[in-house]
DNA sequence: ACCAGCAATCGTCAATGACT
DNA sequence: AGTCATTGACGATTGCTGGT
């Protein structure tokens, strides 16, 4: 259905061969911890910030790969000591999303760790085209088209929205140049944010514009709506359609990448906060231990 | 002013898991 | 099986900074 596989060969650069296990060393913090499974001495934990919570414990000059988890009170607990390389690769091959991890982190405990917000697709849905978008757009061919609501009420509800475009020689607002026969319509939502619609535009010799159905499928990123032409026949139209689909795909992925980076940043920030908190906790505990030791020694001396 | 080095950011592709 | 969401990797771009 979707043209998501149609042009992979055409525009893919040389394969990067990046099927390696993911690089571990994204963010590295060194914290001091008292692992409950390693008796007696505290060890330096090189905490490799990884969602899989795989960490490298460096103790007595030896580096081992261990599984470290938190016990819910900020204590690191070693839960697994010998994971085979294959197994590790398997674990690392795919990790949960930053949103998932962070939400788990924040639900487990977490003062100061904010949940990553769920997508705001619902609220970003177009609720009132008629009142927020320009009524006129200019096609890449330079024509000005009026976007008029077929049913005014329809446009003010979520979901399927039908508009018709009819030629009208009035002031143009904005549209970007696109592959032949395609126009990106830019409009402003109620909250002031700019949104884009990729619209295939074909104009009959008589100057009439085809009708398209504009809908906001739930799968599309916030604010992106799909325009489906009502009858493609010629190979040229098919090509246009696939170009449009590609454009849409790229747009979606662009948006997804942005979101992903934002979540990643937020996730790293949270982890850094967490490290700071744990470091502080550890300091306090060390101090407490010290004073208790002193107290104990003092008592022993006096007896 | 010019340049090189660097970090941050972005768009894109591809791989992968989840879901239908 | 197909689609979609997510994310690592890569290359391009941009802005900043220190050296000449």
Tab-separated table of C-alpha atoms (C1' of nucleotides) in Angstrom:
chain	number	residue	atom	x	y	z
A	1	UNK	CA	0.000	0.000	0.000
A	2	UNK	CA	2.353	2.585	1.254
A	3	UNK	CA	5.342	3.275	-0.888
A	4	UNK	CA	7.754	2.730	1.926
A	5	UNK	CA	9.815	0.235	-0.004
A	6	UNK	CA	9.435	1.654	-3.411
A	7	UNK	CA	12.535	3.765	-3.655
A	8	UNK	CA	14.996	2.197	-1.280
A	9	UNK	CA	17.331	1.171	-4.024
A	10	UNK	CA	17.136	4.418	-5.839
A	11	UNK	CA	18.336	6.720	-3.105
A	12	UNK	CA	20.226	4.598	-0.668
A	13	UNK	CA	23.896	5.369	-0.394
A	14	UNK	CA	26.454	2.657	0.092
A	15	UNK	CA	25.411	0.483	2.930
A	16	UNK	CA	27.097	1.536	6.099
A	17	UNK	CA	27.231	-2.021	7.366
A	18	UNK	CA	26.178	-0.820	10.745
A	19	UNK	CA	24.816	-4.042	12.031
A	20	UNK	CA	27.398	-4.072	14.774
A	21	UNK	CA	26.287	-4.132	18.326
A	22	UNK	CA	25.589	-0.659	19.487
A	23	UNK	CA	28.407	1.322	20.878
A	24	UNK	CA	28.388	1.275	24.619
A	25	UNK	CA	30.299	4.358	25.406
A	26	UNK	CA	27.733	7.007	24.910
A	27	UNK	CA	27.897	8.719	28.245
A	28	UNK	CA	30.192	7.548	30.972
A	29	UNK	CA	30.018	8.580	34.571
A	30	UNK	CA	32.172	7.277	37.328
A	31	UNK	CA	30.360	6.737	40.558
A	32	UNK	CA	31.245	5.033	43.742
A	33	UNK	CA	28.931	2.321	44.849
A	34	UNK	CA	28.745	-0.467	47.326
A	35	UNK	CA	27.607	-3.470	45.375
A	36	UNK	CA	25.721	-5.805	47.591
A	37	UNK	CA	26.959	-8.883	45.846
A	38	UNK	CA	30.601	-8.037	46.217
A	39	UNK	CA	31.566	-8.291	49.819
A	40	UNK	CA	33.589	-5.822	51.796
A	41	UNK	CA	35.216	-3.208	49.691
A	42	UNK	CA	33.502	-0.574	47.705
A	43	UNK	CA	34.382	-0.651	44.076
A	44	UNK	CA	34.613	1.991	41.462
A	45	UNK	CA	31.767	1.522	39.119
A	46	UNK	CA	32.274	2.843	35.678
A	47	UNK	CA	28.678	3.306	34.957
A	48	UNK	CA	28.218	3.199	31.267
A	49	UNK	CA	24.977	4.938	30.781
A	50	UNK	CA	23.094	2.394	28.823
A	51	UNK	CA	19.408	1.734	28.876
A	52	UNK	CA	20.110	-1.958	29.172
A	53	UNK	CA	21.789	-1.142	32.456
A	54	UNK	CA	24.822	-3.062	31.432
A	55	UNK	CA	27.713	-1.684	33.322
A	56	UNK	CA	31.367	-2.325	33.579
A	57	UNK	CA	32.701	-2.880	37.041
A	58	UNK	CA	36.334	-2.234	37.446
A	59	UNK	CA	37.628	-3.828	40.561
A	60	UNK	CA	41.150	-4.770	41.474
A	61	UNK	CA	42.350	-4.035	37.996
A	62	UNK	CA	39.980	-6.452	36.425
A	63	UNK	CA	37.185	-5.510	34.175
A	64	UNK	CA	34.152	-7.668	34.182
A	65	UNK	CA	30.875	-7.248	32.511
A	66	UNK	CA	28.111	-7.451	34.951
A	67	UNK	CA	24.462	-6.761	35.112
A	68	UNK	CA	23.668	-3.976	37.506
A	69	UNK	CA	20.238	-3.054	38.674
A	70	UNK	CA	18.852	-0.728	41.227
A	71	UNK	CA	17.069	-2.030	44.251
A	72	UNK	CA	14.610	0.809	44.351
A	73	UNK	CA	16.501	2.748	46.996
A	74	UNK	CA	19.251	3.982	44.835
A	75	UNK	CA	21.529	1.063	45.572
A	76	UNK	CA	23.209	-0.677	42.752
A	77	UNK	CA	22.776	-4.400	42.875
A	78	UNK	CA	24.821	-6.774	40.868
A	79	UNK	CA	22.518	-9.391	39.467
A	80	UNK	CA	24.527	-11.254	36.929
A	81	UNK	CA	28.202	-11.874	36.656
A	82	UNK	CA	28.850	-13.830	33.542
A	83	UNK	CA	27.116	-13.064	30.367
A	84	UNK	CA	28.515	-14.506	27.198
A	85	UNK	CA	29.429	-12.207	24.397
A	86	UNK	CA	26.741	-13.650	22.192
A	87	UNK	CA	24.220	-13.161	24.884
A	88	UNK	CA	25.369	-9.623	25.434
A	89	UNK	CA	25.113	-8.867	21.750
A	90	UNK	CA	21.658	-10.246	21.802
A	91	UNK	CA	20.733	-8.038	24.704
A	92	UNK	CA	22.283	-5.008	23.137
A	93	UNK	CA	20.918	-5.566	19.687
A	94	UNK	CA	17.731	-3.838	20.515
A	95	UNK	CA	17.032	-1.772	23.535
A	96	UNK	CA	13.842	-0.279	24.783
A	97	UNK	CA	13.018	3.204	23.710
A	98	UNK	CA	14.161	6.168	25.716
A	99	UNK	CA	10.595	6.979	26.526
A	100	UNK	CA	9.971	3.537	27.902
A	101	UNK	CA	13.153	3.481	29.937
A	102	UNK	CA	12.637	6.898	31.358
A	103	UNK	CA	9.069	6.205	32.239
A	104	UNK	CA	10.103	3.026	33.984
A	105	UNK	CA	12.826	4.918	35.777
A	106	UNK	CA	10.442	7.565	36.918
A	107	UNK	CA	7.743	5.176	37.993
A	108	UNK	CA	10.200	3.104	40.019
A	109	UNK	CA	11.177	6.033	42.145
A	110	UNK	CA	12.328	9.326	41.074
A	111	UNK	CA	12.022	12.597	42.664
A	112	UNK	CA	12.949	15.036	40.024
A	113	UNK	CA	12.691	12.650	37.175
A	114	UNK	CA	10.016	13.715	34.851
A	115	UNK	CA	8.096	11.340	32.707
A	116	UNK	CA	8.584	11.773	29.036
A	117	UNK	CA	5.333	13.049	27.813
A	118	UNK	CA	3.239	10.878	25.601
A	119	UNK	CA	2.893	12.061	22.101
A	120	UNK	CA	0.587	14.930	21.851
A	121	UNK	CA	-0.932	13.684	18.666
A	122	UNK	CA	-4.424	14.034	19.910
A	123	UNK	CA	-4.096	17.598	20.856
A	124	UNK	CA	-2.059	18.344	17.821
A	125	UNK	CA	-4.785	17.074	15.597
A	126	UNK	CA	-6.170	19.655	13.345
A	127	UNK	CA	-9.329	20.820	14.885
A	128	UNK	CA	-10.183	23.783	12.861
A	129	UNK	CA	-8.709	24.174	9.480
A	130	UNK	CA	-11.155	26.767	8.422
A	131	UNK	CA	-10.238	29.207	11.094
A	132	UNK	CA	-6.508	28.723	11.149
A	133	UNK	CA	-5.203	28.058	7.701
A	134	UNK	CA	-4.971	30.487	4.932
A	135	UNK	CA	-7.799	30.142	2.550
A	136	UNK	CA	-5.565	30.431	-0.424
A	137	UNK	CA	-2.455	28.586	-1.373
A	138	UNK	CA	-0.241	28.827	-4.342
A	139	UNK	CA	0.721	25.672	-6.194
A	140	UNK	CA	4.227	25.023	-7.394
A	141	UNK	CA	2.904	25.895	-10.806
A	142	UNK	CA	2.161	29.315	-9.517
A	143	UNK	CA	-1.559	28.911	-9.452
A	144	UNK	CA	-3.523	30.181	-6.602
A	145	UNK	CA	-6.069	27.828	-5.156
A	146	UNK	CA	-8.731	28.497	-2.714
A	147	UNK	CA	-9.287	25.910	-0.071
A	148	UNK	CA	-12.904	25.939	0.799
A	149	UNK	CA	-14.649	23.728	3.235
A	150	UNK	CA	-17.125	21.376	1.709
A	151	UNK	CA	-18.820	21.306	5.015
A	152	UNK	CA	-17.819	23.866	7.513
A	153	UNK	CA	-18.798	21.758	10.467
A	154	UNK	CA	-16.792	18.840	9.215
A	155	UNK	CA	-13.644	20.843	9.452
A	156	UNK	CA	-14.074	21.612	13.040
A	157	UNK	CA	-14.082	18.015	14.095
A	158	UNK	CA	-11.232	15.591	14.352
A	159	UNK	CA	-10.679	12.830	11.887
A	160	UNK	CA	-11.775	12.807	8.330
A	161	UNK	CA	-11.823	16.138	6.771
A	162	UNK	CA	-12.860	16.807	3.278
A	163	UNK	CA	-11.968	19.911	1.454
A	164	UNK	CA	-12.235	20.837	-2.115
A	165	UNK	CA	-9.902	23.074	-3.933
A	166	UNK	CA	-11.172	25.390	-6.521
A	167	UNK	CA	-9.333	27.947	-8.535
A	168	UNK	CA	-9.616	31.442	-7.300
A	169	UNK	CA	-7.498	34.254	-8.457
A	170	UNK	CA	-6.903	35.825	-5.113
A	171	UNK	CA	-3.952	36.493	-2.900
A	172	UNK	CA	-1.652	33.562	-2.391
A	173	UNK	CA	-0.252	32.734	0.953
A	174	UNK	CA	2.392	30.087	0.865
A	175	UNK	CA	3.420	26.838	-0.709
A	176	UNK	CA	6.723	25.169	-1.278
A	177	UNK	CA	8.102	23.907	-4.523
A	178	UNK	CA	7.861	20.147	-4.701
A	179	UNK	CA	8.189	17.379	-7.177
A	180	UNK	CA	6.069	18.007	-10.189
A	181	UNK	CA	2.443	18.082	-9.358
A	182	UNK	CA	2.980	18.284	-5.631
A	183	UNK	CA	2.625	21.166	-3.304
A	184	UNK	CA	3.380	21.490	0.342
A	185	UNK	CA	0.768	23.599	1.950
A	186	UNK	CA	1.924	25.454	4.984
A	187	UNK	CA	-0.553	26.598	7.510
A	188	UNK	CA	-0.673	27.787	11.053
A	189	UNK	CA	-2.443	25.950	13.798
A	190	UNK	CA	-4.385	27.503	16.561
A	191	UNK	CA	-1.387	27.442	18.866
A	192	UNK	CA	0.643	29.286	16.322
A	193	UNK	CA	2.773	26.353	15.238
A	194	UNK	CA	3.465	25.884	11.596
A	195	UNK	CA	2.258	22.704	9.980
A	196	UNK	CA	2.647	21.267	6.529
A	197	UNK	CA	0.508	19.260	4.232
A	198	UNK	CA	1.853	17.571	1.160
A	199	UNK	CA	-0.764	17.941	-1.485
A	200	UNK	CA	-0.616	16.519	-4.967
A	201	UNK	CA	-2.093	19.040	-7.259
A	202	UNK	CA	-3.179	18.362	-10.751
A	203	UNK	CA	-5.066	20.802	-12.771
A	204	UNK	CA	-7.144	19.809	-15.700
A	205	UNK	CA	-6.805	21.541	-19.017
A	206	UNK	CA	-10.001	23.266	-18.185
A	207	UNK	CA	-8.341	24.768	-15.191
A	208	UNK	CA	-10.188	22.697	-12.669
A	209	UNK	CA	-8.436	21.270	-9.716
A	210	UNK	CA	-8.913	17.684	-8.668
A	211	UNK	CA	-10.564	17.086	-5.377
A	212	UNK	CA	-8.494	15.504	-2.654
A	213	UNK	CA	-9.405	14.073	0.620
A	214	UNK	CA	-7.357	15.398	3.484
A	215	UNK	CA	-7.249	13.227	6.519
A	216	UNK	CA	-5.231	13.020	9.674
A	217	UNK	CA	-4.449	9.347	10.232
A	218	UNK	CA	-3.345	8.458	13.706
A	219	UNK	CA	-0.088	7.042	12.427
A	220	UNK	CA	1.147	10.306	11.096
A	221	UNK	CA	3.207	12.647	13.198
A	222	UNK	CA	1.433	15.476	14.825
A	223	UNK	CA	0.120	17.904	12.367
A	224	UNK	CA	0.865	15.903	9.272
A	225	UNK	CA	-2.136	15.045	7.266
A	226	UNK	CA	-2.427	12.941	4.187
A	227	UNK	CA	-3.959	14.031	0.969
A	228	UNK	CA	-5.311	11.212	-1.095
A	229	UNK	CA	-6.111	11.907	-4.677
A	230	UNK	CA	-9.386	10.544	-5.868
A	231	UNK	CA	-8.290	8.655	-8.902
A	232	UNK	CA	-4.784	8.030	-10.170
A	233	UNK	CA	-4.441	6.422	-13.521
A	234	UNK	CA	-1.458	7.453	-15.612
A	235	UNK	CA	2.140	6.365	-14.954
A	236	UNK	CA	3.012	9.982	-14.432
A	237	UNK	CA	0.484	10.227	-11.682
A	238	UNK	CA	1.844	7.074	-10.161
A	239	UNK	CA	5.300	8.578	-10.175
A	240	UNK	CA	3.960	11.700	-8.604
A	241	UNK	CA	2.183	9.653	-6.039
A	242	UNK	CA	5.317	7.762	-5.118
A	243	UNK	CA	7.304	10.980	-4.955
A	244	UNK	CA	4.675	12.363	-2.675
A	245	UNK	CA	4.802	9.293	-0.506
A	246	UNK	CA	8.530	9.549	-0.302
A	247	UNK	CA	8.282	13.156	0.688
A	248	UNK	CA	5.780	12.247	3.343
A	249	UNK	CA	7.977	9.467	4.624
A	250	UNK	CA	10.959	11.765	4.849
A	251	UNK	CA	8.906	14.360	6.613
A	252	UNK	CA	7.688	11.824	9.126
A	253	UNK	CA	11.132	10.488	9.726
A	254	UNK	CA	12.524	13.966	10.123
A	255	UNK	CA	9.966	14.611	12.774
A	256	UNK	CA	10.609	11.236	14.403
A	257	UNK	CA	14.326	11.895	14.498
A	258	UNK	CA	13.737	15.210	16.178
A	259	UNK	CA	11.521	13.598	18.763
A	260	UNK	CA	13.985	10.800	19.303
A	261	UNK	CA	16.798	13.240	19.937
A	262	UNK	CA	14.700	15.242	22.274
A	263	UNK	CA	13.848	12.131	24.285
A	264	UNK	CA	17.438	11.050	24.285
A	265	UNK	CA	18.560	14.400	25.635
A	266	UNK	CA	15.916	14.278	28.301
A	267	UNK	CA	16.931	10.757	29.191
A	268	UNK	CA	20.599	11.668	29.504
A	269	UNK	CA	19.697	14.676	31.625
A	270	UNK	CA	17.672	12.481	33.944
A	271	UNK	CA	20.491	10.016	34.259
A	272	UNK	CA	22.913	12.766	35.085
A	273	UNK	CA	20.572	14.031	37.750
A	274	UNK	CA	20.292	10.525	39.059
A	275	UNK	CA	24.032	10.116	39.196
A	276	UNK	CA	24.337	13.341	41.118
A	277	UNK	CA	21.714	12.182	43.601
A	278	UNK	CA	23.367	8.812	44.039
A	279	UNK	CA	26.758	10.404	44.480
A	280	UNK	CA	25.329	12.597	47.183
A	281	UNK	CA	23.668	9.637	48.851
A	282	UNK	CA	26.901	7.733	48.736
A	283	UNK	CA	28.799	10.602	50.293
A	284	UNK	CA	26.301	10.797	53.087
A	285	UNK	CA	26.517	7.093	53.729
A	286	UNK	CA	30.290	7.198	53.807
A	287	UNK	CA	30.172	10.036	56.300
A	288	UNK	CA	27.704	8.131	58.408
A	289	UNK	CA	29.832	5.039	58.341
A	290	UNK	CA	32.848	7.064	59.307
A	291	UNK	CA	31.198	8.625	62.308
A	292	UNK	CA	29.769	5.312	63.434
A	293	UNK	CA	33.206	3.752	63.181
A	294	UNK	CA	34.681	6.563	65.221
A	295	UNK	CA	31.980	6.186	67.775
A	296	UNK	CA	32.573	2.491	67.968
A	297	UNK	CA	36.350	2.880	68.306
A	298	UNK	CA	35.938	5.517	70.980
A	299	UNK	CA	33.613	3.286	72.916
A	300	UNK	CA	35.963	0.329	72.610
A	301	UNK	CA	38.855	2.418	73.898
A	302	UNK	CA	37.007	3.567	76.983
A	303	UNK	CA	36.086	0.042	77.942
B	1	DA	C1'	40.384	38.717	8.163
B	2	DC	C1'	41.187	34.062	7.362
B	3	DC	C1'	41.542	29.367	8.534
B	4	DA	C1'	41.381	24.948	10.951
B	5	DG	C1'	39.426	22.299	14.547
B	6	DC	C1'	35.599	21.174	17.164
B	7	DA	C1'	30.957	20.475	18.884
B	8	DA	C1'	26.159	20.731	18.116
B	9	DT	C1'	22.441	19.992	15.153
B	10	DC	C1'	19.921	18.208	11.358
B	11	DG	C1'	18.238	15.153	7.589
B	12	DT	C1'	18.519	10.764	5.837
B	13	DC	C1'	19.062	5.776	5.592
B	14	DA	C1'	18.800	1.333	7.414
B	15	DA	C1'	17.956	-2.064	10.922
B	16	DT	C1'	14.974	-3.750	14.222
B	17	DG	C1'	11.016	-4.774	17.256
B	18	DA	C1'	6.127	-4.293	17.960
B	19	DC	C1'	1.817	-4.503	16.228
B	20	DT	C1'	-1.960	-5.836	13.087
C	1	DA	C1'	3.710	-10.269	5.627
C	2	DG	C1'	3.216	-5.531	5.854
C	3	DT	C1'	3.379	-1.289	8.354
C	4	DC	C1'	4.968	1.751	11.703
C	5	DA	C1'	7.876	3.665	15.434
C	6	DT	C1'	12.305	4.006	17.163
C	7	DT	C1'	17.042	4.783	17.013
C	8	DG	C1'	22.124	4.205	15.650
C	9	DA	C1'	25.109	5.693	12.071
C	10	DC	C1'	26.655	8.788	8.711
C	11	DG	C1'	27.436	12.961	6.208
C	12	DA	C1'	26.422	17.896	5.712
C	13	DT	C1'	25.908	22.271	7.741
C	14	DT	C1'	26.552	25.816	11.062
C	15	DG	C1'	28.416	28.478	14.787
C	16	DC	C1'	32.093	29.179	17.915
C	17	DT	C1'	36.918	29.606	19.224
C	18	DG	C1'	41.797	29.963	19.147
C	19	DG	C1'	45.844	30.540	16.260
C	20	DT	C1'	48.175	33.010	12.453
